[in-house]
XYZ file of C-alpha atoms in Angstrom:
248
model
C -9.356 -2.608 -13.402
C -7.417 -4.860 -11.016
C -8.144 -2.493 -8.125
C -11.844 -2.553 -9.060
C -11.926 -6.349 -8.870
C -10.539 -6.310 -5.316
C -13.147 -3.737 -4.250
C -15.956 -5.750 -5.848
C -14.899 -8.996 -4.147
C -14.585 -7.235 -0.785
C -18.064 -5.699 -1.131
C -19.607 -9.077 -1.925
C -17.871 -10.705 1.054
C -19.074 -7.934 3.363
C -22.634 -8.421 2.155
C -22.504 -12.174 2.737
C -20.871 -11.915 6.169
C -23.141 -9.179 7.515
C -26.388 -10.420 9.085
C -29.545 -8.960 7.573
C -31.708 -8.901 10.671
C -31.117 -6.505 13.517
C -33.168 -8.619 15.957
C -30.329 -11.076 16.656
C -28.662 -10.958 20.073
C -25.873 -8.408 20.147
C -22.354 -9.567 20.909
C -20.259 -7.221 23.061
C -22.940 -4.489 23.212
C -20.818 -1.954 25.136
C -17.460 -2.404 23.423
C -17.805 0.836 21.436
C -18.343 2.894 24.601
C -14.720 2.515 25.719
C -12.614 5.658 25.547
C -9.546 3.686 24.382
C -9.186 0.267 22.872
C -6.394 -1.587 21.083
C -5.920 -4.259 18.456
C -3.729 -5.560 15.667
C -3.850 -5.815 11.877
C -3.031 -8.528 9.347
C -3.549 -8.184 5.641
C -2.480 -8.193 2.014
C -1.293 -5.308 -0.118
C -0.992 -4.880 -3.864
C 1.507 -2.130 -4.626
C 2.391 -0.215 -7.751
C 4.279 2.902 -8.839
C 3.090 6.008 -10.570
C 5.876 6.322 -13.164
C 6.885 9.464 -15.031
C 9.392 8.945 -17.861
C 12.306 11.325 -18.215
C 12.019 11.219 -22.052
C 15.795 11.746 -22.238
C 17.862 10.137 -25.014
C 20.233 7.791 -23.190
C 23.225 5.793 -24.384
C 23.322 2.109 -23.501
C 27.015 1.240 -22.965
C 26.424 -2.364 -24.076
C 24.918 -1.584 -27.486
C 26.350 1.925 -27.906
C 22.975 3.095 -29.188
C 21.023 6.149 -28.069
C 17.428 5.411 -27.152
C 14.512 6.896 -25.267
C 13.361 4.390 -22.663
C 9.881 3.990 -21.226
C 9.222 2.359 -17.850
C 6.029 0.882 -16.453
C 5.057 -1.415 -13.572
C 4.530 -4.757 -15.234
C 2.391 -6.648 -12.693
C 0.781 -6.214 -9.288
C 2.465 -8.573 -6.837
C 0.804 -9.421 -3.499
C 2.565 -8.404 -0.309
C 1.970 -8.751 3.413
C 1.271 -6.096 6.033
C 1.056 -6.164 9.819
C 0.316 -3.425 12.327
C -1.143 -2.297 15.628
C -4.240 -0.263 16.467
C -4.718 2.450 19.062
C -8.256 3.833 18.959
C -9.653 6.924 20.741
C -13.429 7.414 20.863
C -14.262 11.045 20.037
C -18.044 10.638 19.937
C -20.647 8.004 19.106
C -19.847 7.936 15.390
C -16.272 9.229 15.188
C -12.946 7.700 16.279
C -9.334 8.808 16.026
C -6.914 5.993 15.232
C -3.129 5.601 15.202
C -2.053 2.449 13.350
C 1.725 2.004 13.025
C 2.634 -0.918 10.828
C 4.986 -2.524 8.338
C 4.405 -3.547 4.718
C 6.342 -6.076 2.678
C 5.903 -5.290 -1.019
C 7.586 -5.902 -4.349
C 7.109 -4.309 -7.747
C 8.487 -5.184 -11.175
C 9.413 -2.286 -13.454
C 9.422 -3.128 -17.152
C 11.451 -1.156 -19.716
C 11.049 -0.806 -23.447
C 12.468 1.503 -26.106
C 10.588 3.659 -28.584
C 12.079 1.598 -31.418
C 10.930 -1.652 -29.814
C 14.455 -3.003 -29.442
C 15.153 -5.213 -26.417
C 16.569 -3.466 -23.368
C 20.021 -4.612 -22.306
C 22.057 -3.806 -19.216
C 24.899 -5.552 -17.422
C 25.503 -8.822 -19.317
C 24.034 -11.814 -17.496
C 22.534 -9.688 -14.711
C 20.038 -7.157 -16.064
C 17.309 -7.334 -18.656
C 14.077 -5.586 -19.557
C 12.618 -5.886 -16.022
C 13.832 -4.852 -12.573
C 12.402 -6.060 -9.251
C 12.089 -3.348 -6.596
C 11.600 -4.520 -3.005
C 10.281 -2.145 -0.351
C 9.545 -2.613 3.355
C 8.063 0.690 4.562
C 7.353 1.288 8.238
C 4.239 3.488 8.278
C 2.866 5.798 10.954
C -0.608 6.873 9.838
C -3.378 8.693 11.703
C -6.999 8.140 10.654
C -10.486 9.417 11.321
C -13.042 6.610 11.322
C -16.694 7.556 10.763
C -19.109 4.731 11.581
C -22.792 4.274 10.815
C -25.303 3.193 13.457
C -24.835 -0.381 14.630
C -27.301 -2.928 13.216
C -27.269 -6.221 15.064
C -23.686 -7.449 14.985
C -22.329 -5.357 12.156
C -21.495 -1.704 11.640
C -20.152 -0.258 8.351
C -17.702 2.620 8.334
C -15.506 4.816 6.165
C -11.969 5.804 7.077
C -9.469 8.387 5.905
C -6.183 9.929 6.958
C -2.504 10.102 6.193
C 0.993 9.872 7.586
C 4.633 9.208 6.847
C 6.570 6.040 6.046
C 10.241 5.047 6.122
C 11.693 2.425 3.803
C 13.951 0.054 5.775
C 14.944 -2.248 2.895
C 17.141 -0.083 0.669
C 19.498 -2.192 -1.458
C 22.119 0.156 -2.901
C 23.306 -2.474 -5.391
C 19.975 -2.447 -7.216
C 19.833 -0.329 -10.397
C 16.738 1.453 -9.042
C 17.062 2.759 -5.474
C 14.168 4.222 -3.485
C 14.352 7.223 -1.194
C 14.055 6.757 2.531
C 10.871 8.713 3.338
C 7.411 9.141 1.868
C 4.253 10.898 2.981
C 0.808 9.747 1.923
C -2.953 9.943 2.256
C -5.283 6.958 2.524
C -9.033 6.388 2.204
C -11.176 3.288 2.520
C -14.167 1.538 3.982
C -14.923 -1.523 6.059
C -17.332 -3.175 8.435
C -17.151 -4.023 12.151
C -18.302 -7.603 12.752
C -19.067 -8.154 16.435
C -18.096 -11.676 17.385
C -18.444 -13.244 20.803
C -14.938 -12.457 22.053
C -13.674 -9.679 19.772
C -14.435 -7.487 16.768
C -13.293 -8.628 13.321
C -13.108 -5.702 10.928
C -12.353 -6.446 7.258
C -11.246 -3.224 5.597
C -10.090 -2.138 2.181
C -8.042 1.048 1.661
C -6.285 2.881 -1.138
C -3.018 4.707 -0.417
C -1.251 7.226 -2.612
C 2.173 8.689 -1.887
C 3.276 12.200 -2.823
C 7.078 12.252 -2.479
C 9.310 11.267 -5.391
C 10.753 7.886 -4.424
C 13.489 7.759 -7.068
C 17.008 8.230 -5.713
C 19.080 10.003 -8.424
C 21.866 8.127 -10.182
C 24.396 10.980 -9.861
C 24.450 10.488 -6.073
C 25.233 6.759 -6.277
C 28.909 5.902 -6.410
C 28.216 2.153 -6.409
C 25.951 2.150 -9.500
C 27.540 0.400 -12.485
C 27.739 2.560 -15.665
C 25.843 -0.128 -17.563
C 22.867 0.273 -15.211
C 22.595 4.074 -15.080
C 19.880 4.213 -17.733
C 17.503 2.162 -15.558
C 17.334 5.152 -13.205
C 17.835 7.959 -15.726
C 14.925 6.736 -17.866
C 12.611 7.746 -14.997
C 12.024 11.237 -13.642
C 9.556 10.405 -10.860
C 8.220 7.401 -8.930
C 5.275 7.651 -6.513
C 3.831 4.908 -4.336
C 0.340 3.513 -4.886
C -1.165 0.564 -3.053
C -4.445 -1.085 -2.213
C -4.699 -3.052 1.039
C -7.126 -5.698 2.210
C -6.733 -5.669 5.980
C -8.333 -7.668 8.801
C -8.459 -5.739 12.078
C -8.780 -7.661 15.313
C -10.024 -5.401 18.110
């Protein structure tokens, strides 16, 4: 539902910003004829995890009780992303794009037990929620399919995939993410032809495929009281929706 709201707002903004008449004077009429062009990206991301519970009965060393823990992402927190654009014109309606970039994102994982008892970890440090920070450096490749230009706007759809590398691993956190992920991404946007450049608001949805959870048995620094935060989960996958403004 939250993702749907972002898409709805973006669609309304695109409708308001796009001119209705095609008779207006065209800005930068030959910009799309270039074989190569470059740009940069600024935007917001709202990231989440696809969480699979391990369903294992685990002993909490603080309470001494055996429980089955369930984990979920509690809220969607806004993050920031920045990147660069390298665009190759394949034909009139199709472009190949390489857009390396960096995302700053944070997610809060919430834990609860089947019995409804409060979750406890290291006294004074852990509770029922854990913040997971990630700064992935992404290297995606896209195909951009554009409609015919109308006046000073041109809608398009985009899709592709790539790999990312997390550069913000904190080994003292009870939940540690793996280094690499691979993903696919789809979205849509609109080219707005301004006098000096193109402004391209774009919304995309990204889904990762690699399990991001680093296992607890490989972590020598993990406190025994915090093992269940990792062992309660069998799989974490990245999901994010991005509202990006391309300047080309």
